C-alpha positions as semicolon CSV with decimal commas, in nm:
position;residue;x (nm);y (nm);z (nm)
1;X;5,319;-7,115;14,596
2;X;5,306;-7,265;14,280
3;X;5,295;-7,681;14,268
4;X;5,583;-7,842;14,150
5;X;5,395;-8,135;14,012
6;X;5,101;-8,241;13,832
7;X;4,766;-8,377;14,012
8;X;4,825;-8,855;13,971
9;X;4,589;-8,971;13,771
10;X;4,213;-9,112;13,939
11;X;4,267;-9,430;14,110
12;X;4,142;-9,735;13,922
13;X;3,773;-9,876;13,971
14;X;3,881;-10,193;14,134
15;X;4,046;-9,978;14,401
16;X;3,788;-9,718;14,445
17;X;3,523;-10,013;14,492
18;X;3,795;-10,221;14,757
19;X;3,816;-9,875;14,901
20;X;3,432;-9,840;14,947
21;X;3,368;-10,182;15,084
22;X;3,640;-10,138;15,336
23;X;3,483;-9,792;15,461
24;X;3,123;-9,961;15,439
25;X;3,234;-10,262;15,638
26;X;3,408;-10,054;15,896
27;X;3,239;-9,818;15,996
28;X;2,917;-10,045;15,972
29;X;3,047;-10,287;16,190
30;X;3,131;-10,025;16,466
31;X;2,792;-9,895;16,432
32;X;2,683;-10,220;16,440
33;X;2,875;-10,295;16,737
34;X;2,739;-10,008;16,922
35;X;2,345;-10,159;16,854
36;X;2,499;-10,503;17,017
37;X;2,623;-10,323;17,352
38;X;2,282;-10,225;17,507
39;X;2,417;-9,984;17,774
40;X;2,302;-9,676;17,662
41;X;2,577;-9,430;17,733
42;X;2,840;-9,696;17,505
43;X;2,540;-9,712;17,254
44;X;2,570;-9,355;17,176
45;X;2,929;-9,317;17,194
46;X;3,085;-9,565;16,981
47;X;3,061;-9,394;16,641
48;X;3,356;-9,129;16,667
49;X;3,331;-8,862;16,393
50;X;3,742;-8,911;16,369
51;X;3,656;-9,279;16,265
52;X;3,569;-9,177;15,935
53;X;3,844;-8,968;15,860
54;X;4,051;-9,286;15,979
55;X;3,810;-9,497;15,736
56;X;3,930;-9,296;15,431
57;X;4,319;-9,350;15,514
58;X;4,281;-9,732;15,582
59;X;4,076;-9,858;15,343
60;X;4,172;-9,558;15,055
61;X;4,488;-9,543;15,116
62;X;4,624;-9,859;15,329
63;X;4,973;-9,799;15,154
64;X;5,053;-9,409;15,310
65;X;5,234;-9,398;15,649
66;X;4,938;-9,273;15,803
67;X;4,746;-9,548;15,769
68;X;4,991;-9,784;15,880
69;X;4,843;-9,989;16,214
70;X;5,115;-9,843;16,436
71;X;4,992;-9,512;16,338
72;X;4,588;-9,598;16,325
73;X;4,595;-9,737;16,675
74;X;4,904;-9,539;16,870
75;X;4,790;-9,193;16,704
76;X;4,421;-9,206;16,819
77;X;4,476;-9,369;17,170
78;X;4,782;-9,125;17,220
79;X;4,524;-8,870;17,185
80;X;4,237;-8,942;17,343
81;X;4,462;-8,949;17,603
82;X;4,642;-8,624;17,580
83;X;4,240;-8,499;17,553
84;X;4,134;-8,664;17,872
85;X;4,433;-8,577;18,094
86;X;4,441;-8,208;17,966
87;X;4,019;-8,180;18,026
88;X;4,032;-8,346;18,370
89;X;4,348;-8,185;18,513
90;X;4,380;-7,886;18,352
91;X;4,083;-7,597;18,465
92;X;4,119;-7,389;18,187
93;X;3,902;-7,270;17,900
94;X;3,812;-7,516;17,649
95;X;3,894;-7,298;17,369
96;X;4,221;-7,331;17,509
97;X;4,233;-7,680;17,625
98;X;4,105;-7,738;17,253
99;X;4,369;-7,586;17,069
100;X;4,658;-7,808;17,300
101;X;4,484;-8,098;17,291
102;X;4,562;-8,096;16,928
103;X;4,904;-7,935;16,935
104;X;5,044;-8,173;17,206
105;X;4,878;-8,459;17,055
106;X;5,050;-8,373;16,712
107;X;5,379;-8,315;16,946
108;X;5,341;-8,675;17,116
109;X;5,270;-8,827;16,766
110;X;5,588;-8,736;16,627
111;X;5,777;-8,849;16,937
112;X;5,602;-9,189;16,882
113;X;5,584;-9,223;16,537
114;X;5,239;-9,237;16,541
115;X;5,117;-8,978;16,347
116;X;4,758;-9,050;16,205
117;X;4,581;-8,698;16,115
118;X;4,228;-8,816;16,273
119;X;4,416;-8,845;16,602
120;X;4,398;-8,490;16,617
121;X;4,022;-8,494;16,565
122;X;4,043;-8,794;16,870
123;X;4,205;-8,492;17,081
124;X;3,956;-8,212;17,001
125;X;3,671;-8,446;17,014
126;X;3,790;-8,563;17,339
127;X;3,825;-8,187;17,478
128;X;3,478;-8,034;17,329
129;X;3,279;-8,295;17,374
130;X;2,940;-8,270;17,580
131;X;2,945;-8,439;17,965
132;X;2,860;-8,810;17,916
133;X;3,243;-8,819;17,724
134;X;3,433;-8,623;17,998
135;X;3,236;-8,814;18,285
136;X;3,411;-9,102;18,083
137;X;3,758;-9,011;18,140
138;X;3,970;-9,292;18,074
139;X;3,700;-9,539;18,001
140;X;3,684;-9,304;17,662
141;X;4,007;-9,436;17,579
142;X;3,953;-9,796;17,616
143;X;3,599;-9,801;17,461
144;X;3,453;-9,614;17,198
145;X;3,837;-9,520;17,116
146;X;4,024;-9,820;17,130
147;X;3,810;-10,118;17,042
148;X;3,667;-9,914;16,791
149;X;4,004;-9,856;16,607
150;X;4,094;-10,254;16,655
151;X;3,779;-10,354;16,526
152;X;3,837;-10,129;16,222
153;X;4,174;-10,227;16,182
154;X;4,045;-10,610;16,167
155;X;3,844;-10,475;15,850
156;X;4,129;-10,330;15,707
157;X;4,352;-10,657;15,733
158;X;4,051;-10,831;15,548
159;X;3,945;-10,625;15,323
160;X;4,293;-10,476;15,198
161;X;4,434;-10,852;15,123
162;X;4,128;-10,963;14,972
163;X;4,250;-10,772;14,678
164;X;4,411;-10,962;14,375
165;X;4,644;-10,690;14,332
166;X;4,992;-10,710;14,553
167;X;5,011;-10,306;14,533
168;X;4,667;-10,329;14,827
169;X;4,829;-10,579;15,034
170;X;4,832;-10,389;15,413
171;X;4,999;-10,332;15,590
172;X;5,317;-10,195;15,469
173;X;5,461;-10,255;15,827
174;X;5,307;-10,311;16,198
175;X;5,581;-10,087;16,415
């Protein structure tokens, strides 16, 4: 259990404040987004708590495979809708619907190369959430999930190549 390696050093200061802006702009302009939409049940629903997790990988670290736009937008529409199809055909406990929501979306990520860790959080979200997101169903998919994600990854184009320096540039590849 011991590392093999020592921590990298702290990112530089320049990154760290691209970083921030990127997050800030993102997640801003979903929120801001959801203000513009005036039908109430959208209004609520846009902000997805697995946004932010996705905000740290695309704008803090737009070079890791995870943050790659094949992987931002397949691995949280993949599952939202392994969480929707399990929740409305599947009569089971939501403990258990919880727990493969998030397996089979990690399964179905792999198989599509899509793995992006808040896609997991998409799944359980999906699965636990109260009844304005299941009455949803697919709808969830299309909108907060995946306009959300494309308007974040719009940021992330901007933002990331806004940067003088060529190691920021993003993406690394599109599929």
């Amino acid at each position: 259990m011991k590392g093999s390696s020592i921590s990298p050093p702290r990112m530089p200061l320049n990154q760290i404040a691209w970083s921030w802006l990127g997050a800030f702009l993102g997640i801003y302009s979903v929120s801001i987004l959801s203000q513009l939409i005036h039908i109430e049940l959208l209004s609520k629903l846009f902000l997805v708590g697995s946004f932010g997790a996705s905000a740290a990988l695309i704008y803090g670290a737009p070079h890791a495979e995870f943050s790659q736009p094949r992987n931002l937008v397949g691995g949280h529409i993949v599952s939202a809708l392994v969480g929707v199809t399990l929740y409305k055909y599947l009569p089971l406990d939501t403990t258990l619907l919880a727990a493969l929501a998030v397996s089979i979306s990690i399964v179905l990520m792999h198989l599509t190369r899509t793995m992006h860790p808040p896609g997991g959080a998409t799944a359980l979200i999906t699965v636990i959430s109260g009844v304005e997101i299941h009455h949803m169903g697919y709808l969830f998919v299309l909108t907060p999930i995946s306009i959300g994600v494309f308007l974040m990854l719009i940021i992330a184009l901007l933002i990331n190549n806004l940067s003088n320096n060529p190691k920021r540039h993003y993406p690394k590849y599109w599929f």
